[in-house]
PDB file of C-alpha atoms in Angstrom:
ATOM      1  CA  ASP E  77      -1.067 -27.806  -8.461  1.00  0.00           C
ATOM      2  CA  ALA E  78      -1.703 -30.783  -6.209  1.00  0.00           C
ATOM      3  CA  LYS E  79      -2.098 -34.020  -8.134  1.00  0.00           C
ATOM      4  CA  THR E  80      -4.349 -35.678  -5.593  1.00  0.00           C
ATOM      5  CA  THR E  81      -7.986 -35.551  -4.548  1.00  0.00           C
ATOM      6  CA  GLN E  82      -9.064 -36.209  -0.973  1.00  0.00           C
ATOM      7  CA  PRO E  83     -12.356 -35.814   0.887  1.00  0.00           C
ATOM      8  CA  PRO E  84     -12.317 -32.574   2.879  1.00  0.00           C
ATOM      9  CA  SER E  85     -13.232 -34.215   6.161  1.00  0.00           C
ATOM     10  CA  MET E  86     -13.920 -37.555   7.823  1.00  0.00           C
ATOM     11  CA  ASP E  87     -15.009 -38.803  11.215  1.00  0.00           C
ATOM     12  CA  CYS E  88     -13.820 -41.956  12.933  1.00  0.00           C
ATOM     13  CA  ALA E  89     -14.692 -43.441  16.317  1.00  0.00           C
ATOM     14  CA  GLU E  90     -11.845 -43.778  18.773  1.00  0.00           C
ATOM     15  CA  GLY E  91     -10.379 -47.278  18.733  1.00  0.00           C
ATOM     16  CA  ARG E  92     -11.626 -48.038  15.252  1.00  0.00           C
ATOM     17  CA  ALA E  93      -9.577 -48.114  12.067  1.00  0.00           C
ATOM     18  CA  ALA E  94      -9.480 -44.854  10.139  1.00  0.00           C
ATOM     19  CA  ASN E  95      -9.359 -45.351   6.375  1.00  0.00           C
ATOM     20  CA  LEU E  96      -8.405 -42.222   4.449  1.00  0.00           C
ATOM     21  CA  PRO E  97      -8.783 -42.390   0.667  1.00  0.00           C
ATOM     22  CA  CYS E  98      -6.799 -40.538  -1.969  1.00  0.00           C
ATOM     23  CA  ASN E  99      -7.207 -40.382  -5.740  1.00  0.00           C
ATOM     24  CA  HIS E 100      -4.144 -39.778  -7.893  1.00  0.00           C
ATOM     25  CA  SER E 101      -5.248 -40.841 -11.362  1.00  0.00           C
ATOM     26  CA  THR E 102      -2.460 -38.943 -13.169  1.00  0.00           C
ATOM     27  CA  ILE E 103       0.406 -40.420 -11.151  1.00  0.00           C
ATOM     28  CA  SER E 104       3.559 -41.087 -13.177  1.00  0.00           C
ATOM     29  CA  GLY E 105       5.513 -44.313 -13.134  1.00  0.00           C
ATOM     30  CA  ASN E 106       8.347 -42.863 -11.060  1.00  0.00           C
ATOM     31  CA  GLU E 107       6.158 -41.036  -8.542  1.00  0.00           C
ATOM     32  CA  TYR E 108       5.587 -42.302  -5.051  1.00  0.00           C
ATOM     33  CA  VAL E 109       2.559 -41.782  -2.837  1.00  0.00           C
ATOM     34  CA  TYR E 110       3.427 -39.955   0.378  1.00  0.00           C
ATOM     35  CA  TRP E 111       1.293 -39.243   3.406  1.00  0.00           C
ATOM     36  CA  TYR E 112       1.904 -36.470   5.914  1.00  0.00           C
ATOM     37  CA  ARG E 113      -0.268 -35.180   8.695  1.00  0.00           C
ATOM     38  CA  GLN E 114      -0.481 -31.851  10.471  1.00  0.00           C
ATOM     39  CA  ILE E 115      -1.786 -31.575  13.978  1.00  0.00           C
ATOM     40  CA  HIS E 116      -3.225 -28.158  14.765  1.00  0.00           C
ATOM     41  CA  SER E 117      -0.574 -25.406  14.998  1.00  0.00           C
ATOM     42  CA  GLN E 118       2.325 -27.809  14.382  1.00  0.00           C
ATOM     43  CA  GLY E 119       4.524 -28.583  11.413  1.00  0.00           C
ATOM     44  CA  PRO E 120       3.688 -31.516   9.120  1.00  0.00           C
ATOM     45  CA  GLN E 121       4.789 -34.987  10.164  1.00  0.00           C
ATOM     46  CA  TYR E 122       5.819 -37.713   7.733  1.00  0.00           C
ATOM     47  CA  ILE E 123       3.733 -40.881   8.041  1.00  0.00           C
ATOM     48  CA  ILE E 124       4.536 -43.308   5.240  1.00  0.00           C
ATOM     49  CA  HIS E 125       5.230 -43.594   1.541  1.00  0.00           C
ATOM     50  CA  GLY E 126       5.133 -46.252  -1.156  1.00  0.00           C
ATOM     51  CA  LEU E 127       5.495 -46.885  -4.877  1.00  0.00           C
ATOM     52  CA  LYS E 128       3.232 -49.798  -5.731  1.00  0.00           C
ATOM     53  CA  ASN E 129       3.451 -52.361  -2.970  1.00  0.00           C
ATOM     54  CA  ASN E 130       1.510 -52.007   0.232  1.00  0.00           C
ATOM     55  CA  GLU E 131       3.567 -50.606   3.070  1.00  0.00           C
ATOM     56  CA  THR E 132       3.267 -50.767   6.847  1.00  0.00           C
ATOM     57  CA  ASN E 133       5.142 -49.059   9.648  1.00  0.00           C
ATOM     58  CA  GLU E 134       4.550 -48.333  13.311  1.00  0.00           C
ATOM     59  CA  MET E 135       2.162 -45.499  12.492  1.00  0.00           C
ATOM     60  CA  ALA E 136       0.034 -46.718   9.620  1.00  0.00           C
ATOM     61  CA  SER E 137      -0.501 -48.908   6.586  1.00  0.00           C
ATOM     62  CA  LEU E 138      -0.634 -47.742   2.993  1.00  0.00           C
ATOM     63  CA  ILE E 139      -2.688 -49.661   0.463  1.00  0.00           C
ATOM     64  CA  ILE E 140      -2.097 -48.748  -3.191  1.00  0.00           C
ATOM     65  CA  THR E 141      -4.393 -50.094  -5.906  1.00  0.00           C
ATOM     66  CA  GLU E 142      -2.886 -52.205  -8.637  1.00  0.00           C
ATOM     67  CA  ASP E 143      -3.355 -49.461 -11.241  1.00  0.00           C
ATOM     68  CA  ARG E 144      -1.842 -46.968  -8.745  1.00  0.00           C
ATOM     69  CA  LYS E 145      -4.624 -44.481  -9.379  1.00  0.00           C
ATOM     70  CA  SER E 146      -5.749 -44.446  -5.777  1.00  0.00           C
ATOM     71  CA  SER E 147      -4.580 -45.355  -2.311  1.00  0.00           C
ATOM     72  CA  THR E 148      -5.814 -45.634   1.257  1.00  0.00           C
ATOM     73  CA  LEU E 149      -4.031 -44.705   4.443  1.00  0.00           C
ATOM     74  CA  ILE E 150      -5.087 -46.876   7.360  1.00  0.00           C
ATOM     75  CA  LEU E 151      -4.634 -45.916  10.987  1.00  0.00           C
ATOM     76  CA  PRO E 152      -5.431 -49.264  12.616  1.00  0.00           C
ATOM     77  CA  HIS E 153      -6.580 -48.070  16.044  1.00  0.00           C
ATOM     78  CA  ALA E 154      -7.355 -44.372  15.947  1.00  0.00           C
ATOM     79  CA  THR E 155      -6.892 -42.302  19.095  1.00  0.00           C
ATOM     80  CA  LEU E 156      -7.807 -38.712  19.886  1.00  0.00           C
ATOM     81  CA  ARG E 157      -4.193 -37.764  19.187  1.00  0.00           C
ATOM     82  CA  ASP E 158      -4.703 -38.769  15.574  1.00  0.00           C
ATOM     83  CA  THR E 159      -7.009 -35.785  15.034  1.00  0.00           C
ATOM     84  CA  ALA E 160      -5.217 -33.856  12.296  1.00  0.00           C
ATOM     85  CA  VAL E 161      -5.251 -32.865   8.642  1.00  0.00           C
ATOM     86  CA  TYR E 162      -3.887 -35.691   6.504  1.00  0.00           C
ATOM     87  CA  TYR E 163      -2.183 -34.860   3.226  1.00  0.00           C
ATOM     88  CA  CYS E 164      -1.706 -37.309   0.360  1.00  0.00           C
ATOM     89  CA  ILE E 165       1.081 -36.228  -1.997  1.00  0.00           C
ATOM     90  CA  VAL E 166       2.584 -37.764  -5.110  1.00  0.00           C
ATOM     91  CA  ARG E 167       6.193 -36.996  -5.945  1.00  0.00           C
ATOM     92  CA  VAL E 168       9.414 -38.525  -7.133  1.00  0.00           C
ATOM     93  CA  GLU E 169      11.016 -40.197  -4.110  1.00  0.00           C
ATOM     94  CA  TRP E 170      12.386 -37.596  -1.724  1.00  0.00           C
ATOM     95  CA  ASP E 171      12.290 -35.054  -4.545  1.00  0.00           C
ATOM     96  CA  ASP E 172      12.850 -31.495  -3.473  1.00  0.00           C
ATOM     97  CA  LYS E 173       9.469 -29.837  -3.511  1.00  0.00           C
ATOM     98  CA  ILE E 174       6.489 -30.958  -1.503  1.00  0.00           C
ATOM     99  CA  ILE E 175       3.320 -29.379  -2.829  1.00  0.00           C
ATOM    100  CA  PHE E 176       0.433 -29.731  -0.406  1.00  0.00           C
ATOM    101  CA  GLY E 177      -3.185 -30.075  -1.486  1.00  0.00           C
ATOM    102  CA  LYS E 178      -6.136 -29.397   0.770  1.00  0.00           C
ATOM    103  CA  GLY E 179      -5.928 -32.669   2.670  1.00  0.00           C
ATOM    104  CA  THR E 180      -8.534 -34.471   4.766  1.00  0.00           C
ATOM    105  CA  ARG E 181      -9.447 -33.169   8.202  1.00  0.00           C
ATOM    106  CA  LEU E 182      -9.849 -36.291  10.344  1.00  0.00           C
ATOM    107  CA  HIS E 183     -11.933 -35.998  13.486  1.00  0.00           C
ATOM    108  CA  ILE E 184     -11.592 -38.794  16.012  1.00  0.00           C
ATOM    109  CA  LEU E 185     -14.752 -39.070  18.061  1.00  0.00           C
ATOM    110  CA  PRO E 186     -14.550 -40.217  21.688  1.00  0.00           C
TER     111      PRO E 186
ATOM    112  CA  GLY N 165      13.535 -38.718  12.597  1.00  0.00           C
ATOM    113  CA  ALA N 166      15.800 -35.717  12.463  1.00  0.00           C
ATOM    114  CA  VAL N 167      14.921 -32.520  14.307  1.00  0.00           C
ATOM    115  CA  VAL N 168      14.254 -29.120  12.790  1.00  0.00           C
ATOM    116  CA  SER N 169      13.705 -26.142  15.068  1.00  0.00           C
ATOM    117  CA  GLN N 170      12.283 -22.687  14.458  1.00  0.00           C
ATOM    118  CA  HIS N 171      12.752 -19.531  16.461  1.00  0.00           C
ATOM    119  CA  PRO N 172      10.747 -17.750  17.594  1.00  0.00           C
ATOM    120  CA  SER N 173       7.690 -19.959  17.886  1.00  0.00           C
ATOM    121  CA  ARG N 174       5.464 -16.932  18.115  1.00  0.00           C
ATOM    122  CA  VAL N 175       6.014 -13.238  17.384  1.00  0.00           C
ATOM    123  CA  ILE N 176       3.863 -10.151  17.485  1.00  0.00           C
ATOM    124  CA  CYS N 177       5.085  -6.987  15.821  1.00  0.00           C
ATOM    125  CA  LYS N 178       3.885  -3.582  14.745  1.00  0.00           C
ATOM    126  CA  SER N 179       3.062  -2.805  11.158  1.00  0.00           C
ATOM    127  CA  GLY N 180       6.103  -1.560   9.248  1.00  0.00           C
ATOM    128  CA  THR N 181       8.709  -3.441  11.240  1.00  0.00           C
ATOM    129  CA  SER N 182      10.805  -6.357   9.996  1.00  0.00           C
ATOM    130  CA  VAL N 183      10.770  -9.785  11.554  1.00  0.00           C
ATOM    131  CA  LYS N 184      13.394 -12.505  11.271  1.00  0.00           C
ATOM    132  CA  ILE N 185      12.539 -16.190  11.653  1.00  0.00           C
ATOM    133  CA  GLU N 186      15.268 -18.806  12.054  1.00  0.00           C
ATOM    134  CA  CYS N 187      15.147 -22.412  10.901  1.00  0.00           C
ATOM    135  CA  ARG N 188      17.787 -24.827  12.148  1.00  0.00           C
ATOM    136  CA  SER N 189      18.508 -28.462  11.437  1.00  0.00           C
ATOM    137  CA  LEU N 190      19.758 -29.695  14.802  1.00  0.00           C
ATOM    138  CA  ASP N 191      21.344 -33.050  14.060  1.00  0.00           C
ATOM    139  CA  PHE N 192      22.000 -33.083  10.334  1.00  0.00           C
ATOM    140  CA  GLN N 193      23.255 -30.876   7.569  1.00  0.00           C
ATOM    141  CA  ALA N 194      20.572 -29.667   5.225  1.00  0.00           C
ATOM    142  CA  THR N 195      21.524 -29.165   1.622  1.00  0.00           C
ATOM    143  CA  THR N 196      18.191 -27.525   0.955  1.00  0.00           C
ATOM    144  CA  MET N 197      15.656 -25.720   3.100  1.00  0.00           C
ATOM    145  CA  PHE N 198      12.124 -24.693   2.232  1.00  0.00           C
ATOM    146  CA  TRP N 199       9.790 -22.022   3.539  1.00  0.00           C
ATOM    147  CA  TYR N 200       6.019 -22.371   3.620  1.00  0.00           C
ATOM    148  CA  ARG N 201       3.212 -20.076   4.672  1.00  0.00           C
ATOM    149  CA  GLN N 202      -0.134 -21.227   5.983  1.00  0.00           C
ATOM    150  CA  PHE N 203      -3.224 -19.094   6.520  1.00  0.00           C
ATOM    151  CA  PRO N 204      -5.963 -20.233   8.945  1.00  0.00           C
ATOM    152  CA  LYS N 205      -7.827 -23.332   7.770  1.00  0.00           C
ATOM    153  CA  LYS N 206      -5.790 -23.385   4.558  1.00  0.00           C
ATOM    154  CA  SER N 207      -3.098 -25.683   3.280  1.00  0.00           C
ATOM    155  CA  LEU N 208       0.623 -24.981   3.309  1.00  0.00           C
ATOM    156  CA  MET N 209       1.871 -22.852   0.418  1.00  0.00           C
ATOM    157  CA  LEU N 210       5.471 -23.185  -0.681  1.00  0.00           C
ATOM    158  CA  MET N 211       7.138 -19.777  -0.711  1.00  0.00           C
ATOM    159  CA  ALA N 212      10.742 -20.502  -1.636  1.00  0.00           C
ATOM    160  CA  THR N 213      13.547 -23.017  -1.827  1.00  0.00           C
ATOM    161  CA  SER N 214      16.981 -22.145  -0.509  1.00  0.00           C
ATOM    162  CA  ASN N 215      20.275 -23.900  -1.040  1.00  0.00           C
ATOM    163  CA  GLU N 216      23.267 -23.178   1.156  1.00  0.00           C
ATOM    164  CA  GLY N 217      25.461 -20.492  -0.315  1.00  0.00           C
ATOM    165  CA  SER N 218      23.202 -19.545  -3.192  1.00  0.00           C
ATOM    166  CA  LYS N 219      20.201 -17.330  -3.810  1.00  0.00           C
ATOM    167  CA  ALA N 220      16.776 -18.632  -2.937  1.00  0.00           C
ATOM    168  CA  THR N 221      14.312 -19.663  -5.622  1.00  0.00           C
ATOM    169  CA  TYR N 222      10.913 -18.095  -5.044  1.00  0.00           C
ATOM    170  CA  GLU N 223       7.579 -19.500  -6.114  1.00  0.00           C
ATOM    171  CA  GLN N 224       5.427 -17.493  -8.461  1.00  0.00           C
ATOM    172  CA  GLY N 225       3.677 -14.621  -6.724  1.00  0.00           C
ATOM    173  CA  VAL N 226       6.059 -14.450  -3.743  1.00  0.00           C
ATOM    174  CA  GLU N 227       7.881 -11.134  -3.475  1.00  0.00           C
ATOM    175  CA  LYS N 228      11.576 -11.783  -3.012  1.00  0.00           C
ATOM    176  CA  ASP N 229      12.245  -8.269  -1.748  1.00  0.00           C
ATOM    177  CA  LYS N 230       9.621  -8.646   0.941  1.00  0.00           C
ATOM    178  CA  PHE N 231      10.542 -12.142   2.073  1.00  0.00           C
ATOM    179  CA  LEU N 232      14.321 -12.204   2.348  1.00  0.00           C
ATOM    180  CA  ILE N 233      15.848 -15.634   2.686  1.00  0.00           C
ATOM    181  CA  ASN N 234      19.408 -16.292   3.768  1.00  0.00           C
ATOM    182  CA  HIS N 235      20.903 -19.782   3.922  1.00  0.00           C
ATOM    183  CA  ALA N 236      24.352 -19.030   5.262  1.00  0.00           C
ATOM    184  CA  SER N 237      25.205 -22.497   6.562  1.00  0.00           C
ATOM    185  CA  LEU N 238      24.131 -26.098   6.174  1.00  0.00           C
ATOM    186  CA  THR N 239      22.188 -25.910   9.432  1.00  0.00           C
ATOM    187  CA  LEU N 240      20.611 -22.458   9.353  1.00  0.00           C
ATOM    188  CA  SER N 241      18.223 -20.600   7.104  1.00  0.00           C
ATOM    189  CA  THR N 242      16.507 -17.336   7.971  1.00  0.00           C
ATOM    190  CA  LEU N 243      13.362 -15.737   6.614  1.00  0.00           C
ATOM    191  CA  THR N 244      12.987 -11.997   7.122  1.00  0.00           C
ATOM    192  CA  VAL N 245       9.585 -10.463   6.557  1.00  0.00           C
ATOM    193  CA  THR N 246      10.386  -6.848   5.708  1.00  0.00           C
ATOM    194  CA  SER N 247       8.022  -3.985   6.441  1.00  0.00           C
ATOM    195  CA  ALA N 248       5.419  -6.383   7.749  1.00  0.00           C
ATOM    196  CA  HIS N 249       1.745  -5.579   7.366  1.00  0.00           C
ATOM    197  CA  PRO N 250      -1.333  -7.230   8.923  1.00  0.00           C
ATOM    198  CA  GLU N 251      -1.894  -9.297   5.777  1.00  0.00           C
ATOM    199  CA  ASP N 252       1.494 -10.947   6.421  1.00  0.00           C
ATOM    200  CA  SER N 253       0.119 -12.444   9.618  1.00  0.00           C
ATOM    201  CA  SER N 254       0.390 -16.175   9.090  1.00  0.00           C
ATOM    202  CA  PHE N 255       1.944 -19.444  10.229  1.00  0.00           C
ATOM    203  CA  TYR N 256       5.408 -19.811   8.682  1.00  0.00           C
ATOM    204  CA  ILE N 257       6.885 -23.300   8.481  1.00  0.00           C
ATOM    205  CA  CYS N 258      10.317 -24.360   7.311  1.00  0.00           C
ATOM    206  CA  SER N 259      11.581 -27.755   6.274  1.00  0.00           C
ATOM    207  CA  ALA N 260      15.113 -29.052   5.884  1.00  0.00           C
ATOM    208  CA  LYS N 261      16.365 -31.772   3.585  1.00  0.00           C
ATOM    209  CA  ASN N 262      19.375 -34.034   3.364  1.00  0.00           C
ATOM    210  CA  ASN N 263      17.994 -37.180   1.800  1.00  0.00           C
ATOM    211  CA  GLU N 264      14.682 -36.981   3.603  1.00  0.00           C
ATOM    212  CA  GLN N 265      12.750 -33.805   4.363  1.00  0.00           C
ATOM    213  CA  PHE N 266      11.788 -32.801   7.907  1.00  0.00           C
ATOM    214  CA  PHE N 267       9.514 -29.981   9.003  1.00  0.00           C
ATOM    215  CA  GLY N 268       9.940 -27.439  11.743  1.00  0.00           C
ATOM    216  CA  PRO N 269       7.229 -26.694  14.319  1.00  0.00           C
ATOM    217  CA  GLY N 270       6.236 -23.408  12.727  1.00  0.00           C
ATOM    218  CA  THR N 271       6.310 -19.720  13.708  1.00  0.00           C
ATOM    219  CA  ARG N 272       3.098 -17.797  14.188  1.00  0.00           C
ATOM    220  CA  LEU N 273       3.487 -14.183  13.089  1.00  0.00           C
ATOM    221  CA  THR N 274       0.924 -11.590  14.083  1.00  0.00           C
ATOM    222  CA  VAL N 275       1.298  -8.086  12.678  1.00  0.00           C
ATOM    223  CA  LEU N 276      -0.713  -5.423  14.458  1.00  0.00           C
TER     224      LEU N 276
END
């Protein structure tokens, strides 16, 4: 079973920051928070992951609360190409299995 | 990131026939490959884990005799859907792992 809870869908205006929340209240000390996204009819794409510190890369930023029970993925300047289902996953770093929850369907509005 | 390919990208077959889907890691050797199935508007469901040279490990509820997995080399895994029926119509996605895990583009199977 997925260990995360995400809103089923969100809207964001093009050019604005998209903030996608994720609850993972049962996360273990050695589990990381991973984010993937899936554009329609494509395979999932890795975005970012982190343990407890905030992380940033060329795609997004990941903000993890101090108690690690929730996190937020931030797409700083959303474009129409960011329309996708975003999956928040907790797992031991690069552990074998990736178990997907239901994710958040992000709609970018022109 | 590394590249994982799947072939074919799309296949249509008649009920009762078998269909083979290939998953290749193009620029790295994959110690482990995974197969997922995704129905419309649903999330990905892990079907099985395969390690090169050994039998695949199937998730609960997945019929191993229906979904044959062969991982003959470090760059190739195949999924064969035997005696396919319309309810097997789905989007099949593989992923390949060395240290990191990378996903293929998916294969859409339609069984008539």
